Each structure stands twice: as C-alpha cells, then as structure tokens.
Amino acid sequence: VKEAVVRFIRDARRVMVITHVSPDGDAIGSLLGLGWALRRLGKEHTLACADPVPKRFTYLPGSEAIVTGPGPVLSGSGEYDLVISLDCADLQRLGAAYDESLAGLPLVNIDHHVTNTHFGTVNWTDTGVASAGEMVLELVESLGVPLDADIALCLLNGIVTDTRGFRIPNTPLRTMRAALTLMEAGAQLPEVTDHVFNRRPFSDVCLWAKALGGLRLDGRIIWSQITRTMRQECAFSENGDAGLVNFLGTTDEADVAIVFIEKDDGRVKVEMRSVPGVDVSAVALNLGGGGHPQAAGCTLDSDLDEARERVLRAVKEATKGQVRKSWSAES
Ligand SMILES: [Mn+2]
C-alpha cells in the first residue's frame, strides 16, 4: 500500500495535505514533515487544518504556512490533483478543510488509529506505530528525500506527542528506533519535550482551575467539564481541554478519565483516557468518534447534561469486567 502512496505523490503536481480538527502535536508535526518532503521534491502543495495551530507548536519550522480556520479554510481549491489526509481516523475529522471542491480528487489516507474507517482512495493504515510522524518518516525514505533537521524535528514532535514522551504502555521498539533516526538527523529531543509538555499559557492553567472545581469521581470514572463560560472567563480560545484529561488520567482511584467540553456550536466534545486493560476506543466509536484503546474521543449533538449521562452510562457498560493491567502481567 505504501508503494501506491509513493506513486500517487510522485504523479501529483499540486497536493493538498490536511490533518484533523483540534490538531495535536502529531497532526501538526506529520503535516509539516510531509510538507517539507513535498517541498524537497519540488511539488506544489498546501498544508491545511480546520483549526489554528496550537501556540506551543508554532516553534516548528514552516508552521506559519499552514492554512487554518475558523470558517472556510480553502478558496478556489480547484487546481489540486491529490488530497492527502494525515493522522485522521475518519473523513469528518478533516472538518472544514476538506471542502466540496476536493471531493472528486483521489484521496490518500495515511493514519495509525485502530478506528480508521478506510475512507480514502488509497488507505495506508498502520496500527503498529505510535504516531503518524513515523509513517511520514517511512514515506520520506521511500520517496528518496534526504532526511534533514527540519523534517526530523517536525516528525519527532509527532512521536513525542503521541507516546506522551515515550511514557505510554507498549510504545513499539520501532517507534524508539524511528525517534533515534530523527535525533541522528538533527532533531533535539529536549527541545521537543520542552515544547510539547513544559509550555502552557496562563489561559490553560486558569481553565484547569475552573474545571477542577467541578471534579467528580464516579466509581472508577473520574470526570470534569469545561463550559463555554469557563473558556470565556479564561480567554481560552481553543476548543480542546488544555491537556486536562491526561492529568485526570493519572488519578490512582480511577480507570477512566473523561472531560466534557461544551463547544462554541453548542455540541459537546468528549475526551477519554483509560489505564491499560481498560478500552475506551469502542465506546468512542459507538458514539460516532474514534481513537486508541487508551485515548479516544467523540463529539455529541446534545447539551452537557445529556452528553454526560449518555457517555458515563456507555463507558460503565463497555468497561464492565475490564481490569487495570498490572505491570507484572505479560503485555
Ligand atoms: Mn497521531
């Protein structure tokens, strides 16, 4: 399948590359890494995302060239001959960046999520890697593009984000090897780690303070919610949870952490994390979302109260009988 992807890219003249809404460090990193590779190949291209690049990733080379929303992302996009989707489990996650003018074009789907719906003309999915960044690294090698420090930095940003700094269980050894390759090419791991984990604006901390005020522990589920009012009061301009769900996921007494986020359009975004042994990806998929066994999410067309009740019920049902894996157990 990768060979087919390489062929599509080689044959293309103008490429539109899109990553998912509410972009994380792997979305932005893999988008920019592939962008640099296309530039080295002399391919005209546009890098797009429906939501703005989070501030902590603007240190990545080329990030200012990413075309973003809110609102319509593209205009007059008729001249493209190939669309590439990166780090995206389904078509809806491309959001407003995948507009009607692109719908007739071949679509290459490059992703590592278990819940990928194979929505592309070509679907290169690999659930054996931790990040889309690693898939782009393979692509860079297959395309014969020399790996330079710019590409390496962007792709390492993806790996570090999706492995949470090499801390998630079952980080494949090949992921560690890919990281080493990127470091040998000039990417600085401390620089990436600092930007991904050690930087947050006051608006994030303010939001945590407000959200933690309504914290609940319900059985083995810890949850909290972020309202529109909280975001306004903290001048928090993004649609995410500022990483709160990862923090809640560290609670000893909980197996599942959930943050309910009231979006500007009134819908509710649900972020879920779970301990190894407990799977939240199936629940997310059932509710129209997707993700990984230990990190998944969805967006619901209902108010906060209704969304919360529905999700809590579904998670309790789905995780019944599942138990936290202990470190001595064979993984
Ligand atoms: Mn990813």
mmCIF file of C-alpha atoms and ligand atoms in Angstrom:
data_model
loop_
_atom_site.group_PDB
_atom_site.id
_atom_site.type_symbol
_atom_site.label_atom_id
_atom_site.label_comp_id
_atom_site.label_asym_id
_atom_site.label_seq_id
_atom_site.Cartn_x
_atom_site.Cartn_y
_atom_site.Cartn_z
ATOM 1 C CA VAL A 1 0.000 0.000 0.000
ATOM 2 C CA LYS A 2 2.843 2.366 0.833
ATOM 3 C CA GLU A 3 4.122 1.891 -2.723
ATOM 4 C CA ALA A 4 0.754 3.080 -4.027
ATOM 5 C CA VAL A 5 1.009 6.171 -1.822
ATOM 6 C CA VAL A 6 4.510 6.860 -3.158
ATOM 7 C CA ARG A 7 3.202 6.502 -6.732
ATOM 8 C CA PHE A 8 0.319 8.913 -6.102
ATOM 9 C CA ILE A 9 2.706 11.502 -4.670
ATOM 10 C CA ARG A 10 5.220 11.089 -7.488
ATOM 11 C CA ASP A 11 2.486 11.540 -10.106
ATOM 12 C CA ALA A 12 0.853 14.521 -8.397
ATOM 13 C CA ARG A 13 1.529 18.125 -9.382
ATOM 14 C CA ARG A 14 -0.367 20.028 -6.714
ATOM 15 C CA VAL A 15 -1.044 18.349 -3.403
ATOM 16 C CA MET A 16 -3.473 19.337 -0.660
ATOM 17 C CA VAL A 17 -2.446 17.863 2.694
ATOM 18 C CA ILE A 18 -4.968 18.028 5.540
ATOM 19 C CA THR A 19 -4.774 16.995 9.148
ATOM 20 C CA HIS A 20 -7.500 16.669 11.757
ATOM 21 C CA VAL A 21 -9.512 19.291 13.616
ATOM 22 C CA SER A 22 -8.266 20.235 17.106
ATOM 23 C CA PRO A 23 -4.751 19.372 15.940
ATOM 24 C CA ASP A 24 -2.299 17.787 18.362
ATOM 25 C CA GLY A 25 1.477 17.596 18.073
ATOM 26 C CA ASP A 26 1.360 14.550 15.825
ATOM 27 C CA ALA A 27 -1.153 16.165 13.481
ATOM 28 C CA ILE A 28 0.926 19.342 13.104
ATOM 29 C CA GLY A 29 4.276 17.514 13.151
ATOM 30 C CA SER A 30 3.381 14.952 10.493
ATOM 31 C CA LEU A 31 1.693 17.651 8.366
ATOM 32 C CA LEU A 32 4.807 19.828 8.418
ATOM 33 C CA GLY A 33 7.173 16.875 7.963
ATOM 34 C CA LEU A 34 5.332 15.789 4.828
ATOM 35 C CA GLY A 35 5.176 19.425 3.691
ATOM 36 C CA TRP A 36 8.966 19.718 3.885
ATOM 37 C CA ALA A 37 9.333 16.448 1.945
ATOM 38 C CA LEU A 38 6.987 17.739 -0.786
ATOM 39 C CA ARG A 39 8.984 20.959 -0.953
ATOM 40 C CA ARG A 40 12.227 18.984 -1.392
ATOM 41 C CA LEU A 41 10.510 17.071 -4.234
ATOM 42 C CA GLY A 42 9.513 20.351 -5.845
ATOM 43 C CA LYS A 43 5.800 19.594 -5.524
ATOM 44 C CA GLU A 44 3.421 22.491 -5.138
ATOM 45 C CA HIS A 45 1.349 21.925 -2.048
ATOM 46 C CA THR A 46 -0.911 23.436 0.599
ATOM 47 C CA LEU A 47 -0.955 22.342 4.230
ATOM 48 C CA ALA A 48 -4.355 22.748 5.854
ATOM 49 C CA CYS A 49 -6.147 22.291 9.156
ATOM 50 C CA ALA A 50 -9.630 23.488 10.083
ATOM 51 C CA ASP A 51 -8.408 24.746 13.487
ATOM 52 C CA PRO A 52 -5.490 27.027 14.334
ATOM 53 C CA VAL A 53 -2.052 25.636 15.163
ATOM 54 C CA PRO A 54 -1.727 25.486 18.980
ATOM 55 C CA LYS A 55 0.798 28.038 20.180
ATOM 56 C CA ARG A 56 3.224 25.507 21.606
ATOM 57 C CA PHE A 57 3.740 24.021 18.124
ATOM 58 C CA THR A 58 4.472 27.294 16.332
ATOM 59 C CA TYR A 59 8.193 26.668 17.019
ATOM 60 C CA LEU A 60 8.120 24.009 14.298
ATOM 61 C CA PRO A 61 9.658 25.178 11.018
ATOM 62 C CA GLY A 62 7.023 26.009 8.414
ATOM 63 C CA SER A 63 4.083 26.188 10.854
ATOM 64 C CA GLU A 64 3.203 29.738 9.740
ATOM 65 C CA ALA A 65 2.400 28.387 6.265
ATOM 66 C CA ILE A 66 -0.415 26.125 7.485
ATOM 67 C CA VAL A 67 -3.766 27.364 6.221
ATOM 68 C CA THR A 68 -6.342 27.298 9.028
ATOM 69 C CA GLY A 69 -9.883 28.250 10.028
ATOM 70 C CA PRO A 70 -12.173 29.009 11.736
ATOM 71 C CA GLY A 71 -14.544 29.457 8.853
ATOM 72 C CA PRO A 72 -13.904 28.190 5.341
ATOM 73 C CA VAL A 73 -10.273 27.139 5.103
ATOM 74 C CA LEU A 74 -9.860 26.979 1.347
ATOM 75 C CA SER A 75 -10.950 29.138 -1.505
ATOM 76 C CA GLY A 76 -10.664 28.344 -5.196
ATOM 77 C CA SER A 77 -9.078 24.988 -4.500
ATOM 78 C CA GLY A 78 -9.899 23.603 -7.927
ATOM 79 C CA GLU A 79 -6.326 23.266 -9.117
ATOM 80 C CA TYR A 80 -5.263 20.397 -6.869
ATOM 81 C CA ASP A 81 -4.857 16.870 -8.221
ATOM 82 C CA LEU A 82 -4.288 14.949 -4.986
ATOM 83 C CA VAL A 83 -5.540 15.165 -1.400
ATOM 84 C CA ILE A 84 -3.663 13.533 1.479
ATOM 85 C CA SER A 85 -5.303 13.018 4.865
ATOM 86 C CA LEU A 86 -2.894 12.675 7.795
ATOM 87 C CA ASP A 87 -3.457 11.264 11.305
ATOM 88 C CA CYS A 88 -7.193 11.225 10.701
ATOM 89 C CA ALA A 89 -9.441 8.263 11.565
ATOM 90 C CA ASP A 90 -12.458 9.389 9.543
ATOM 91 C CA LEU A 91 -13.484 11.951 6.960
ATOM 92 C CA GLN A 92 -15.420 14.134 9.425
ATOM 93 C CA ARG A 93 -12.227 14.746 11.399
ATOM 94 C CA LEU A 94 -10.876 16.722 8.432
ATOM 95 C CA GLY A 95 -13.597 19.260 9.185
ATOM 96 C CA ALA A 96 -13.974 22.385 7.091
ATOM 97 C CA ALA A 97 -10.559 21.869 5.465
ATOM 98 C CA TYR A 98 -11.999 19.120 3.274
ATOM 99 C CA ASP A 99 -14.377 21.239 1.235
ATOM 100 C CA GLU A 100 -16.584 20.260 -1.691
ATOM 101 C CA SER A 101 -14.076 21.304 -4.323
ATOM 102 C CA LEU A 102 -11.766 18.500 -3.146
ATOM 103 C CA ALA A 103 -14.391 15.771 -3.054
ATOM 104 C CA GLY A 104 -13.769 14.490 -6.597
ATOM 105 C CA LEU A 105 -9.998 14.125 -6.197
ATOM 106 C CA PRO A 106 -8.066 10.988 -5.283
ATOM 107 C CA LEU A 107 -7.709 10.871 -1.516
ATOM 108 C CA VAL A 108 -4.737 9.207 0.167
ATOM 109 C CA ASN A 109 -5.474 8.238 3.773
ATOM 110 C CA ILE A 110 -2.365 7.909 5.978
ATOM 111 C CA ASP A 111 -3.173 7.042 9.576
ATOM 112 C CA HIS A 112 -2.314 4.944 12.620
ATOM 113 C CA HIS A 113 -5.644 4.860 14.507
ATOM 114 C CA VAL A 114 -7.292 1.453 15.104
ATOM 115 C CA THR A 115 -10.661 3.066 14.397
ATOM 116 C CA ASN A 116 -9.735 4.258 10.879
ATOM 117 C CA THR A 117 -12.714 3.897 8.540
ATOM 118 C CA HIS A 118 -10.705 3.487 5.289
ATOM 119 C CA PHE A 119 -12.412 6.464 3.681
ATOM 120 C CA GLY A 120 -9.684 7.094 1.087
ATOM 121 C CA THR A 121 -8.995 6.067 -2.487
ATOM 122 C CA VAL A 122 -5.834 4.527 -1.045
ATOM 123 C CA ASN A 123 -5.737 3.647 2.639
ATOM 124 C CA TRP A 124 -2.338 3.218 4.240
ATOM 125 C CA THR A 125 -3.066 2.478 7.876
ATOM 126 C CA ASP A 126 -0.569 1.071 10.336
ATOM 127 C CA THR A 127 -1.671 0.460 13.912
ATOM 128 C CA GLY A 128 1.765 -0.932 14.773
ATOM 129 C CA VAL A 129 3.294 2.528 15.070
ATOM 130 C CA ALA A 130 2.632 5.089 17.773
ATOM 131 C CA SER A 131 2.337 8.141 15.544
ATOM 132 C CA ALA A 132 1.601 9.361 12.037
ATOM 133 C CA GLY A 133 5.029 11.007 12.187
ATOM 134 C CA GLU A 134 6.679 7.597 11.893
ATOM 135 C CA MET A 135 4.617 6.803 8.798
ATOM 136 C CA VAL A 136 5.745 10.070 7.223
ATOM 137 C CA LEU A 137 9.344 9.116 8.078
ATOM 138 C CA GLU A 138 8.879 5.859 6.155
ATOM 139 C CA LEU A 139 7.375 7.832 3.292
ATOM 140 C CA VAL A 140 10.289 10.294 3.273
ATOM 141 C CA GLU A 141 12.666 7.343 2.999
ATOM 142 C CA SER A 142 10.612 5.677 0.252
ATOM 143 C CA LEU A 143 10.414 8.927 -1.711
ATOM 144 C CA GLY A 144 14.201 9.241 -1.555
ATOM 145 C CA VAL A 145 14.044 12.603 0.199
ATOM 146 C CA PRO A 146 17.148 13.206 2.335
ATOM 147 C CA LEU A 147 16.171 13.407 5.988
ATOM 148 C CA ASP A 148 17.201 16.839 7.262
ATOM 149 C CA ALA A 149 16.927 18.539 10.646
ATOM 150 C CA ASP A 150 13.700 20.409 9.746
ATOM 151 C CA ILE A 151 11.821 17.261 8.733
ATOM 152 C CA ALA A 152 13.277 15.366 11.681
ATOM 153 C CA LEU A 153 12.209 17.993 14.243
ATOM 154 C CA CYS A 154 8.604 18.016 12.975
ATOM 155 C CA LEU A 155 8.309 14.229 12.951
ATOM 156 C CA LEU A 156 9.900 13.829 16.386
ATOM 157 C CA ASN A 157 7.310 16.294 17.671
ATOM 158 C CA GLY A 158 4.681 13.799 16.476
ATOM 159 C CA ILE A 159 6.278 10.797 18.155
ATOM 160 C CA VAL A 160 6.858 12.610 21.459
ATOM 161 C CA THR A 161 3.264 13.857 21.500
ATOM 162 C CA ASP A 162 1.576 10.546 20.750
ATOM 163 C CA THR A 163 3.804 8.497 23.078
ATOM 164 C CA ARG A 164 3.449 11.242 25.733
ATOM 165 C CA GLY A 165 7.203 11.429 25.847
ATOM 166 C CA PHE A 166 7.754 7.654 25.490
ATOM 167 C CA ARG A 167 5.577 7.020 28.525
ATOM 168 C CA ILE A 168 2.568 5.179 27.090
ATOM 169 C CA PRO A 169 2.464 1.418 27.587
ATOM 170 C CA ASN A 170 3.523 -0.701 24.656
ATOM 171 C CA THR A 171 5.409 2.010 22.827
ATOM 172 C CA PRO A 172 6.770 -0.159 19.995
ATOM 173 C CA LEU A 173 10.540 -0.578 19.799
ATOM 174 C CA ARG A 174 10.322 0.520 16.175
ATOM 175 C CA THR A 175 8.966 3.841 17.439
ATOM 176 C CA MET A 176 12.074 4.220 19.612
ATOM 177 C CA ARG A 177 14.215 3.391 16.569
ATOM 178 C CA ALA A 178 12.391 5.980 14.474
ATOM 179 C CA ALA A 179 12.981 8.572 17.202
ATOM 180 C CA LEU A 180 16.679 7.694 17.232
ATOM 181 C CA THR A 181 16.853 8.088 13.445
ATOM 182 C CA LEU A 182 15.260 11.540 13.765
ATOM 183 C CA MET A 183 17.671 12.541 16.542
ATOM 184 C CA GLU A 184 20.621 11.387 14.420
ATOM 185 C CA ALA A 185 19.275 13.645 11.663
ATOM 186 C CA GLY A 186 19.490 16.625 13.997
ATOM 187 C CA ALA A 187 16.230 16.792 15.966
ATOM 188 C CA GLN A 188 16.803 17.756 19.608
ATOM 189 C CA LEU A 189 14.714 15.634 21.975
ATOM 190 C CA PRO A 190 14.904 18.097 24.926
ATOM 191 C CA GLU A 191 13.686 20.917 22.678
ATOM 192 C CA VAL A 192 10.708 18.857 21.529
ATOM 193 C CA THR A 193 9.888 17.628 25.031
ATOM 194 C CA ASP A 194 10.029 21.169 26.381
ATOM 195 C CA HIS A 195 7.558 22.477 23.807
ATOM 196 C CA VAL A 196 5.192 19.518 23.983
ATOM 197 C CA PHE A 197 4.990 19.198 27.786
ATOM 198 C CA ASN A 198 6.555 22.115 29.629
ATOM 199 C CA ARG A 199 4.857 25.084 27.988
ATOM 200 C CA ARG A 200 1.395 26.313 28.745
ATOM 201 C CA PRO A 201 -0.186 29.738 28.627
ATOM 202 C CA PHE A 202 -1.947 31.115 31.719
ATOM 203 C CA SER A 203 -5.294 30.570 29.973
ATOM 204 C CA ASP A 204 -4.689 26.795 30.185
ATOM 205 C CA VAL A 205 -3.923 26.876 33.896
ATOM 206 C CA CYS A 206 -6.923 29.135 34.515
ATOM 207 C CA LEU A 207 -9.151 26.656 32.688
ATOM 208 C CA TRP A 208 -7.819 23.756 34.751
ATOM 209 C CA ALA A 209 -8.563 25.678 37.937
ATOM 210 C CA LYS A 210 -12.189 26.219 36.927
ATOM 211 C CA ALA A 211 -12.727 22.711 35.543
ATOM 212 C CA LEU A 212 -11.192 21.052 38.604
ATOM 213 C CA GLY A 213 -13.715 22.884 40.772
ATOM 214 C CA GLY A 214 -16.428 20.587 39.396
ATOM 215 C CA LEU A 215 -14.392 17.401 39.528
ATOM 216 C CA ARG A 216 -16.245 14.143 40.247
ATOM 217 C CA LEU A 217 -15.182 10.584 40.972
ATOM 218 C CA ASP A 218 -17.965 8.203 39.980
ATOM 219 C CA GLY A 219 -16.932 4.628 40.735
ATOM 220 C CA ARG A 220 -13.769 4.111 38.710
ATOM 221 C CA ILE A 221 -14.520 7.042 36.413
ATOM 222 C CA ILE A 222 -13.125 10.497 37.106
ATOM 223 C CA TRP A 223 -14.685 13.305 35.114
ATOM 224 C CA SER A 224 -14.895 17.035 34.781
ATOM 225 C CA GLN A 225 -16.456 19.508 32.395
ATOM 226 C CA ILE A 226 -15.466 22.680 30.606
ATOM 227 C CA THR A 227 -18.265 25.119 29.831
ATOM 228 C CA ARG A 228 -18.310 27.953 27.326
ATOM 229 C CA THR A 229 -18.407 30.389 30.224
ATOM 230 C CA MET A 230 -15.213 28.921 31.724
ATOM 231 C CA ARG A 231 -13.426 29.282 28.418
ATOM 232 C CA GLN A 232 -14.576 32.886 28.067
ATOM 233 C CA GLU A 233 -13.558 33.751 31.634
ATOM 234 C CA CYS A 234 -10.073 32.364 30.986
ATOM 235 C CA ALA A 235 -9.760 33.800 27.465
ATOM 236 C CA PHE A 236 -9.122 30.236 26.320
ATOM 237 C CA SER A 237 -9.502 30.367 22.558
ATOM 238 C CA GLU A 238 -9.053 26.707 21.599
ATOM 239 C CA ASN A 239 -11.697 24.009 21.506
ATOM 240 C CA GLY A 240 -9.749 21.413 23.492
ATOM 241 C CA ASP A 241 -9.261 20.650 27.188
ATOM 242 C CA ALA A 242 -5.736 22.089 27.547
ATOM 243 C CA GLY A 243 -4.478 18.593 28.368
ATOM 244 C CA LEU A 244 -6.685 18.247 31.453
ATOM 245 C CA VAL A 245 -7.857 14.733 30.606
ATOM 246 C CA ASN A 246 -4.288 13.412 30.652
ATOM 247 C CA PHE A 247 -3.849 14.857 34.131
ATOM 248 C CA LEU A 248 -7.117 13.321 35.388
ATOM 249 C CA GLY A 249 -5.956 10.007 33.922
ATOM 250 C CA THR A 250 -3.132 9.892 36.489
ATOM 251 C CA THR A 251 -5.597 9.506 39.383
ATOM 252 C CA ASP A 252 -4.961 6.271 41.326
ATOM 253 C CA GLU A 253 -8.623 5.664 42.125
ATOM 254 C CA ALA A 254 -9.802 5.900 38.509
ATOM 255 C CA ASP A 255 -9.511 3.612 35.486
ATOM 256 C CA VAL A 256 -11.165 6.051 33.103
ATOM 257 C CA ALA A 257 -10.850 9.854 32.881
ATOM 258 C CA ILE A 258 -13.311 11.959 30.903
ATOM 259 C CA VAL A 259 -13.555 15.659 30.139
ATOM 260 C CA PHE A 260 -16.759 17.053 28.612
ATOM 261 C CA ILE A 261 -16.180 20.219 26.614
ATOM 262 C CA GLU A 262 -19.059 22.488 25.620
ATOM 263 C CA LYS A 263 -18.114 23.747 22.166
ATOM 264 C CA ASP A 264 -18.973 27.135 20.667
ATOM 265 C CA ASP A 265 -21.562 25.498 18.394
ATOM 266 C CA GLY A 266 -23.327 24.019 21.425
ATOM 267 C CA ARG A 267 -22.225 20.462 20.775
ATOM 268 C CA VAL A 268 -20.156 18.547 23.323
ATOM 269 C CA LYS A 269 -16.697 17.205 22.699
ATOM 270 C CA VAL A 270 -15.781 14.238 24.860
ATOM 271 C CA GLU A 271 -12.156 13.374 25.658
ATOM 272 C CA MET A 272 -11.443 9.998 27.270
ATOM 273 C CA ARG A 273 -8.369 8.295 28.702
ATOM 274 C CA SER A 274 -8.050 4.891 30.307
ATOM 275 C CA VAL A 275 -5.487 2.711 32.014
ATOM 276 C CA PRO A 276 -4.045 -0.291 30.147
ATOM 277 C CA GLY A 277 -6.508 -3.159 30.292
ATOM 278 C CA VAL A 278 -9.497 -0.829 30.017
ATOM 279 C CA ASP A 279 -10.550 0.122 26.471
ATOM 280 C CA VAL A 280 -12.379 3.373 25.667
ATOM 281 C CA SER A 281 -11.987 3.266 21.872
ATOM 282 C CA ALA A 282 -15.062 1.073 21.319
ATOM 283 C CA VAL A 283 -17.303 3.463 23.263
ATOM 284 C CA ALA A 284 -15.959 6.407 21.297
ATOM 285 C CA LEU A 285 -16.532 4.596 18.010
ATOM 286 C CA ASN A 286 -20.097 3.674 19.015
ATOM 287 C CA LEU A 287 -20.801 7.324 19.744
ATOM 288 C CA GLY A 288 -19.529 8.410 16.336
ATOM 289 C CA GLY A 289 -15.931 9.168 17.345
ATOM 290 C CA GLY A 290 -12.762 7.146 17.451
ATOM 291 C CA GLY A 291 -9.250 6.842 18.780
ATOM 292 C CA HIS A 292 -6.979 4.407 20.562
ATOM 293 C CA PRO A 293 -7.744 1.886 23.350
ATOM 294 C CA GLN A 294 -6.285 4.245 25.978
ATOM 295 C CA ALA A 295 -7.126 7.604 24.359
ATOM 296 C CA ALA A 296 -10.307 8.267 22.444
ATOM 297 C CA GLY A 297 -12.989 10.857 21.915
ATOM 298 C CA CYS A 298 -16.183 11.853 20.190
ATOM 299 C CA THR A 299 -18.449 14.843 19.652
ATOM 300 C CA LEU A 300 -22.117 14.647 20.608
ATOM 301 C CA ASP A 301 -25.060 16.647 19.347
ATOM 302 C CA SER A 302 -26.556 17.326 22.764
ATOM 303 C CA ASP A 303 -26.172 19.569 25.784
ATOM 304 C CA LEU A 304 -23.668 18.897 28.553
ATOM 305 C CA ASP A 305 -26.051 17.120 30.926
ATOM 306 C CA GLU A 306 -27.375 14.768 28.276
ATOM 307 C CA ALA A 307 -23.917 14.060 26.832
ATOM 308 C CA ARG A 308 -22.520 13.336 30.286
ATOM 309 C CA GLU A 309 -25.275 10.895 31.192
ATOM 310 C CA ARG A 310 -25.048 9.103 27.883
ATOM 311 C CA VAL A 311 -21.272 8.763 27.938
ATOM 312 C CA LEU A 312 -20.991 7.764 31.611
ATOM 313 C CA ARG A 313 -23.604 5.056 31.074
ATOM 314 C CA ALA A 314 -21.911 3.792 27.907
ATOM 315 C CA VAL A 315 -18.441 3.761 29.486
ATOM 316 C CA LYS A 316 -19.663 1.874 32.568
ATOM 317 C CA GLU A 317 -21.366 -0.682 30.339
ATOM 318 C CA ALA A 318 -18.413 -1.087 27.962
ATOM 319 C CA THR A 319 -15.728 -1.370 30.628
ATOM 320 C CA LYS A 320 -17.644 -3.750 32.863
ATOM 321 C CA GLY A 321 -15.344 -6.653 33.720
ATOM 322 C CA GLN A 322 -12.268 -4.930 32.286
ATOM 323 C CA VAL A 323 -9.480 -4.536 34.809
ATOM 324 C CA ARG A 324 -6.339 -2.495 35.031
ATOM 325 C CA LYS A 325 -3.366 -4.463 33.811
ATOM 326 C CA SER A 326 -0.618 -4.835 36.368
ATOM 327 C CA TRP A 327 2.997 -4.372 35.374
ATOM 328 C CA SER A 328 3.915 -7.945 36.277
ATOM 329 C CA ALA A 329 1.321 -9.303 33.826
ATOM 330 C CA GLU A 330 2.607 -10.192 30.362
ATOM 331 C CA SER A 331 1.718 -7.377 27.961
HETATM 332 MN MN MN B 1 -1.465 10.618 15.864
#
